[in-house]
Amino acid sequence: MQDEIYLGDIETLIESHLQRLSAAEKKVIHWLANQTEAVEKFPKTANLDLSQSQFWAAIQSLMRRCLLDKLPSETSSYFPINPVFKSYLKRNIAV
């Protein structure tokens, strides 16, 4: 896989960090890891069984944990997932 990042010794640190996430945060981070591009501020396809307020609370919490960034654009904001965490999540589906 050409997009794969070698994580080496930090995998155990990533795993322990991700295990502390709430159920809503886990749903959102896994959904984001499966997206091909950064998610727009108002996603229309997030079928996660979360209310809009739960979704945005999880986004804000993930940003505080430095797992997501916020990239403003002229018309909206985008939320790319940290590439190290994305690589880990894609290889380790069940966290």
PDB file of C-alpha atoms in Angstrom:
ATOM      1  CA  MET A   1       0.000   0.000   0.000  1.00  0.00           C
ATOM      2  CA  GLN A   2       1.641   3.243  -1.081  1.00  0.00           C
ATOM      3  CA  ASP A   3      -0.134   5.562   1.395  1.00  0.00           C
ATOM      4  CA  GLU A   4       0.855   3.451   4.398  1.00  0.00           C
ATOM      5  CA  ILE A   5       3.014   5.099   7.050  1.00  0.00           C
ATOM      6  CA  TYR A   6       5.490   3.063   9.096  1.00  0.00           C
ATOM      7  CA  LEU A   7       4.531   3.677  12.712  1.00  0.00           C
ATOM      8  CA  GLY A   8       7.067   1.511  14.523  1.00  0.00           C
ATOM      9  CA  ASP A   9       7.165   1.960  18.297  1.00  0.00           C
ATOM     10  CA  ILE A  10       4.438   4.616  18.407  1.00  0.00           C
ATOM     11  CA  GLU A  11       1.676   2.112  17.569  1.00  0.00           C
ATOM     12  CA  THR A  12       1.178   1.250  21.252  1.00  0.00           C
ATOM     13  CA  LEU A  13       0.931   4.953  22.106  1.00  0.00           C
ATOM     14  CA  ILE A  14      -1.623   5.502  19.346  1.00  0.00           C
ATOM     15  CA  GLU A  15      -3.631   2.501  20.512  1.00  0.00           C
ATOM     16  CA  SER A  16      -3.757   3.691  24.124  1.00  0.00           C
ATOM     17  CA  HIS A  17      -4.753   7.188  22.985  1.00  0.00           C
ATOM     18  CA  LEU A  18      -7.561   5.831  20.814  1.00  0.00           C
ATOM     19  CA  GLN A  19      -8.839   3.509  23.558  1.00  0.00           C
ATOM     20  CA  ARG A  20      -9.621   6.583  25.683  1.00  0.00           C
ATOM     21  CA  LEU A  21     -12.064   7.941  23.083  1.00  0.00           C
ATOM     22  CA  SER A  22     -15.795   7.936  23.775  1.00  0.00           C
ATOM     23  CA  ALA A  23     -18.103   5.779  21.659  1.00  0.00           C
ATOM     24  CA  ALA A  24     -19.189   8.831  19.631  1.00  0.00           C
ATOM     25  CA  GLU A  25     -15.576   9.890  19.060  1.00  0.00           C
ATOM     26  CA  LYS A  26     -14.700   6.369  17.901  1.00  0.00           C
ATOM     27  CA  LYS A  27     -17.602   6.358  15.435  1.00  0.00           C
ATOM     28  CA  VAL A  28     -16.581   9.728  14.026  1.00  0.00           C
ATOM     29  CA  ILE A  29     -12.837   8.998  13.826  1.00  0.00           C
ATOM     30  CA  HIS A  30     -13.449   5.663  12.065  1.00  0.00           C
ATOM     31  CA  TRP A  31     -15.856   7.325   9.643  1.00  0.00           C
ATOM     32  CA  LEU A  32     -13.324  10.076   8.951  1.00  0.00           C
ATOM     33  CA  ALA A  33     -10.520   7.544   8.418  1.00  0.00           C
ATOM     34  CA  ASN A  34     -12.575   5.953   5.637  1.00  0.00           C
ATOM     35  CA  GLN A  35     -13.163   9.229   3.801  1.00  0.00           C
ATOM     36  CA  THR A  36     -10.937   9.920   0.803  1.00  0.00           C
ATOM     37  CA  GLU A  37     -10.822  13.676   1.439  1.00  0.00           C
ATOM     38  CA  ALA A  38     -11.178  16.037   4.390  1.00  0.00           C
ATOM     39  CA  VAL A  39     -14.785  16.302   5.546  1.00  0.00           C
ATOM     40  CA  GLU A  40     -16.621  19.552   4.922  1.00  0.00           C
ATOM     41  CA  LYS A  41     -18.036  21.524   7.859  1.00  0.00           C
ATOM     42  CA  PHE A  42     -21.577  20.380   7.120  1.00  0.00           C
ATOM     43  CA  PRO A  43     -21.396  16.733   6.037  1.00  0.00           C
ATOM     44  CA  LYS A  44     -24.580  15.458   4.468  1.00  0.00           C
ATOM     45  CA  THR A  45     -23.690  11.749   4.415  1.00  0.00           C
ATOM     46  CA  ALA A  46     -22.573  11.104   7.992  1.00  0.00           C
ATOM     47  CA  ASN A  47     -24.788   8.101   8.778  1.00  0.00           C
ATOM     48  CA  LEU A  48     -23.402   7.436  12.233  1.00  0.00           C
ATOM     49  CA  ASP A  49     -26.519   7.187  14.420  1.00  0.00           C
ATOM     50  CA  LEU A  50     -25.454  10.414  16.159  1.00  0.00           C
ATOM     51  CA  SER A  51     -27.387  13.620  16.522  1.00  0.00           C
ATOM     52  CA  GLN A  52     -25.898  16.705  14.929  1.00  0.00           C
ATOM     53  CA  SER A  53     -24.879  18.011  18.365  1.00  0.00           C
ATOM     54  CA  GLN A  54     -23.211  14.679  19.265  1.00  0.00           C
ATOM     55  CA  PHE A  55     -21.383  14.677  15.928  1.00  0.00           C
ATOM     56  CA  TRP A  56     -20.053  18.216  16.431  1.00  0.00           C
ATOM     57  CA  ALA A  57     -19.163  17.574  20.078  1.00  0.00           C
ATOM     58  CA  ALA A  58     -17.101  14.577  18.903  1.00  0.00           C
ATOM     59  CA  ILE A  59     -15.442  16.702  16.180  1.00  0.00           C
ATOM     60  CA  GLN A  60     -14.514  19.382  18.728  1.00  0.00           C
ATOM     61  CA  SER A  61     -13.165  16.802  21.160  1.00  0.00           C
ATOM     62  CA  LEU A  62     -11.096  15.138  18.431  1.00  0.00           C
ATOM     63  CA  MET A  63      -9.671  18.541  17.524  1.00  0.00           C
ATOM     64  CA  ARG A  64      -8.712  19.158  21.180  1.00  0.00           C
ATOM     65  CA  ARG A  65      -6.987  15.764  21.186  1.00  0.00           C
ATOM     66  CA  CYS A  66      -5.061  16.827  18.029  1.00  0.00           C
ATOM     67  CA  LEU A  67      -6.559  14.014  15.948  1.00  0.00           C
ATOM     68  CA  LEU A  68      -8.259  16.454  13.561  1.00  0.00           C
ATOM     69  CA  ASP A  69      -7.328  19.789  12.081  1.00  0.00           C
ATOM     70  CA  LYS A  70      -9.622  22.561  10.936  1.00  0.00           C
ATOM     71  CA  LEU A  71      -8.806  24.062   7.553  1.00  0.00           C
ATOM     72  CA  PRO A  72     -10.924  27.100   6.674  1.00  0.00           C
ATOM     73  CA  SER A  73     -11.672  27.810   3.019  1.00  0.00           C
ATOM     74  CA  GLU A  74     -13.538  30.635   1.325  1.00  0.00           C
ATOM     75  CA  THR A  75     -16.898  28.882   1.519  1.00  0.00           C
ATOM     76  CA  SER A  76     -16.599  26.405   4.397  1.00  0.00           C
ATOM     77  CA  SER A  77     -14.231  24.582   6.751  1.00  0.00           C
ATOM     78  CA  TYR A  78     -12.719  21.148   6.307  1.00  0.00           C
ATOM     79  CA  PHE A  79     -11.618  18.647   8.932  1.00  0.00           C
ATOM     80  CA  PRO A  80      -8.736  16.409   7.822  1.00  0.00           C
ATOM     81  CA  ILE A  81      -7.747  13.550  10.102  1.00  0.00           C
ATOM     82  CA  ASN A  82      -4.143  13.318  11.260  1.00  0.00           C
ATOM     83  CA  PRO A  83      -2.400  11.087   8.657  1.00  0.00           C
ATOM     84  CA  VAL A  84      -0.635   8.976  11.303  1.00  0.00           C
ATOM     85  CA  PHE A  85      -3.926   8.128  13.015  1.00  0.00           C
ATOM     86  CA  LYS A  86      -5.633   7.581   9.661  1.00  0.00           C
ATOM     87  CA  SER A  87      -2.951   5.076   8.642  1.00  0.00           C
ATOM     88  CA  TYR A  88      -3.254   3.261  11.969  1.00  0.00           C
ATOM     89  CA  LEU A  89      -7.064   3.140  11.811  1.00  0.00           C
ATOM     90  CA  LYS A  90      -7.092   1.825   8.251  1.00  0.00           C
ATOM     91  CA  ARG A  91      -4.784  -1.036   9.240  1.00  0.00           C
ATOM     92  CA  ASN A  92      -6.475  -1.735  12.582  1.00  0.00           C
ATOM     93  CA  ILE A  93     -10.194  -1.622  11.914  1.00  0.00           C
ATOM     94  CA  ALA A  94     -11.307  -2.643  15.436  1.00  0.00           C
ATOM     95  CA  VAL A  95      -9.914  -0.186  17.988  1.00  0.00           C
TER      96      VAL A  95
END
